[in-house]
PDB file of C-alpha atoms in Angstrom:
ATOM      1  CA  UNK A   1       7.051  30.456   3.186  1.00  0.00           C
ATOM      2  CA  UNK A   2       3.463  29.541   1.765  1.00  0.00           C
ATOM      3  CA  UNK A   3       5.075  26.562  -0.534  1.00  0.00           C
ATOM      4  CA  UNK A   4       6.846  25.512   2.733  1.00  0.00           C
ATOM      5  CA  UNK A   5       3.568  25.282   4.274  1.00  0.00           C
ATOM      6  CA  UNK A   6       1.791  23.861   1.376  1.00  0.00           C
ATOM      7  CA  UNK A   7       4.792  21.040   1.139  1.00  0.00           C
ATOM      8  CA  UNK A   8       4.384  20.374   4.912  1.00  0.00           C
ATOM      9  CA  UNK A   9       0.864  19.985   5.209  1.00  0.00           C
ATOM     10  CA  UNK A  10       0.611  18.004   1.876  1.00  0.00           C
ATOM     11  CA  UNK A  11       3.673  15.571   3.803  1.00  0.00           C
ATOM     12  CA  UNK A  12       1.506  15.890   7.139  1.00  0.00           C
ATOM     13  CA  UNK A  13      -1.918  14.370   5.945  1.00  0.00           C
ATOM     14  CA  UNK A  14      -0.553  11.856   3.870  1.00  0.00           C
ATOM     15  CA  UNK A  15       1.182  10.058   6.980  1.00  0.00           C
ATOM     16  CA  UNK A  16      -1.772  10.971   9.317  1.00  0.00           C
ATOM     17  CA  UNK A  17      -3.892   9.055   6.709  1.00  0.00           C
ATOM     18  CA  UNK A  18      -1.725   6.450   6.208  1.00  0.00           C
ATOM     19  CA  UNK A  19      -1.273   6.076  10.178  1.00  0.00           C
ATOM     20  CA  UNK A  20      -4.889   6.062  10.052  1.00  0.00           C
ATOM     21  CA  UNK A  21      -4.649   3.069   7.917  1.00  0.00           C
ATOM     22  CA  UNK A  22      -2.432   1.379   9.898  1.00  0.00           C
ATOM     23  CA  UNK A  23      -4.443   1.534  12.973  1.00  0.00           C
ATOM     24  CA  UNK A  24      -8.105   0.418  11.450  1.00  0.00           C
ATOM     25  CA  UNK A  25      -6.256  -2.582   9.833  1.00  0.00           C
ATOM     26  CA  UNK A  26      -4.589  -3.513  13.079  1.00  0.00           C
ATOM     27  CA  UNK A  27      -0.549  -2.737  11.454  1.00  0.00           C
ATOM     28  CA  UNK A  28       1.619  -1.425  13.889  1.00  0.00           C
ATOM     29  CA  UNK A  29       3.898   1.406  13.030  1.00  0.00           C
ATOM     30  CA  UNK A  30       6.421   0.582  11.075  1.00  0.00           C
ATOM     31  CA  UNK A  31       8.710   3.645  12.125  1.00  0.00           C
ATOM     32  CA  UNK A  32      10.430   3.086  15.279  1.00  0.00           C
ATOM     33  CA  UNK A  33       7.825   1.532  17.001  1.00  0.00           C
ATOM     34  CA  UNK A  34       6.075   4.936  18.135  1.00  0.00           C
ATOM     35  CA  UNK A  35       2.437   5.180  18.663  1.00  0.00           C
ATOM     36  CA  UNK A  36      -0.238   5.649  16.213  1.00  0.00           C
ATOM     37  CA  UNK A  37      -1.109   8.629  14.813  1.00  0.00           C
ATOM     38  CA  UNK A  38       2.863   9.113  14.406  1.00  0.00           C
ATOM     39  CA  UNK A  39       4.200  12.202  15.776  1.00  0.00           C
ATOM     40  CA  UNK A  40       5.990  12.940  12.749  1.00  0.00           C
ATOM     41  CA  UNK A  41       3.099  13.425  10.907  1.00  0.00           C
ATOM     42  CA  UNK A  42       1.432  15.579  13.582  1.00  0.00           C
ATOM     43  CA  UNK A  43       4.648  17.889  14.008  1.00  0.00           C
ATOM     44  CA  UNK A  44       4.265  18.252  10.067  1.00  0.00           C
ATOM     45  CA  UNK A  45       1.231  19.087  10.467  1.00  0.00           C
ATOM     46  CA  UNK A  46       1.794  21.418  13.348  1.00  0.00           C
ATOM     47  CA  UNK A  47       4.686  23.605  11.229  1.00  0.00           C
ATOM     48  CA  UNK A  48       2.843  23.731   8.071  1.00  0.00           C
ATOM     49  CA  UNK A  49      -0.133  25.041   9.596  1.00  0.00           C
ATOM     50  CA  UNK A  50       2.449  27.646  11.656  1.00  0.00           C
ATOM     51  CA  UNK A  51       4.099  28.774   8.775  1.00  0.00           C
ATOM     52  CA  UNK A  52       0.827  29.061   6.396  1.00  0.00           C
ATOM     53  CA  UNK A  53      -0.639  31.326   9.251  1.00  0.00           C
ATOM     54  CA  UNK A  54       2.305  33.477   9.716  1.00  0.00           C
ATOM     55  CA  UNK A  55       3.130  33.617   5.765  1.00  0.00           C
ATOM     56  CA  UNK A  56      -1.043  34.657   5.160  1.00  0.00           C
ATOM     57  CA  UNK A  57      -1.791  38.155   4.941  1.00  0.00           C
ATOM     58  CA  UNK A  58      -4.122  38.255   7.479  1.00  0.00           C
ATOM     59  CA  UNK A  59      -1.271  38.663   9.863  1.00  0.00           C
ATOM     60  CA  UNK A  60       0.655  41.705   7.687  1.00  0.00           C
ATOM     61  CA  UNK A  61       0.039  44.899   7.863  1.00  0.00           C
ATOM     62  CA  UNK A  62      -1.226  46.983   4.681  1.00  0.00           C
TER      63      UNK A  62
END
């Protein structure tokens, strides 16, 4: 689960930067025409940090 989370947040931040990118230079999104920041990149985001919080042991019992 913590390489799922690693994978999603790596994913995440590289479209968040390159929709951050897109929107100092002016570029509208290329993908579907949604706003910038693209909510693909936030959902990403959003899971990998999920699944990295429930996967850490701060939430397991010892």
């Amino acid at each position: 689960m913590l390489t799922a989370s690693k994978w999603l947040l790596i994913i995440g931040s590289v479209l968040l930067i390159a929709d951050s990118i897109m929107i100092f230079s002016g570029i509208p999104n290329p993908f579907f025409g949604w706003p910038l920041p693209c909510p693909v990149a936030l959902l990403l985001l959003g899971l990998g940090i999920l699944l990295f919080a429930i996967g850490s042991k701060a939430f397991k019992k010892q």
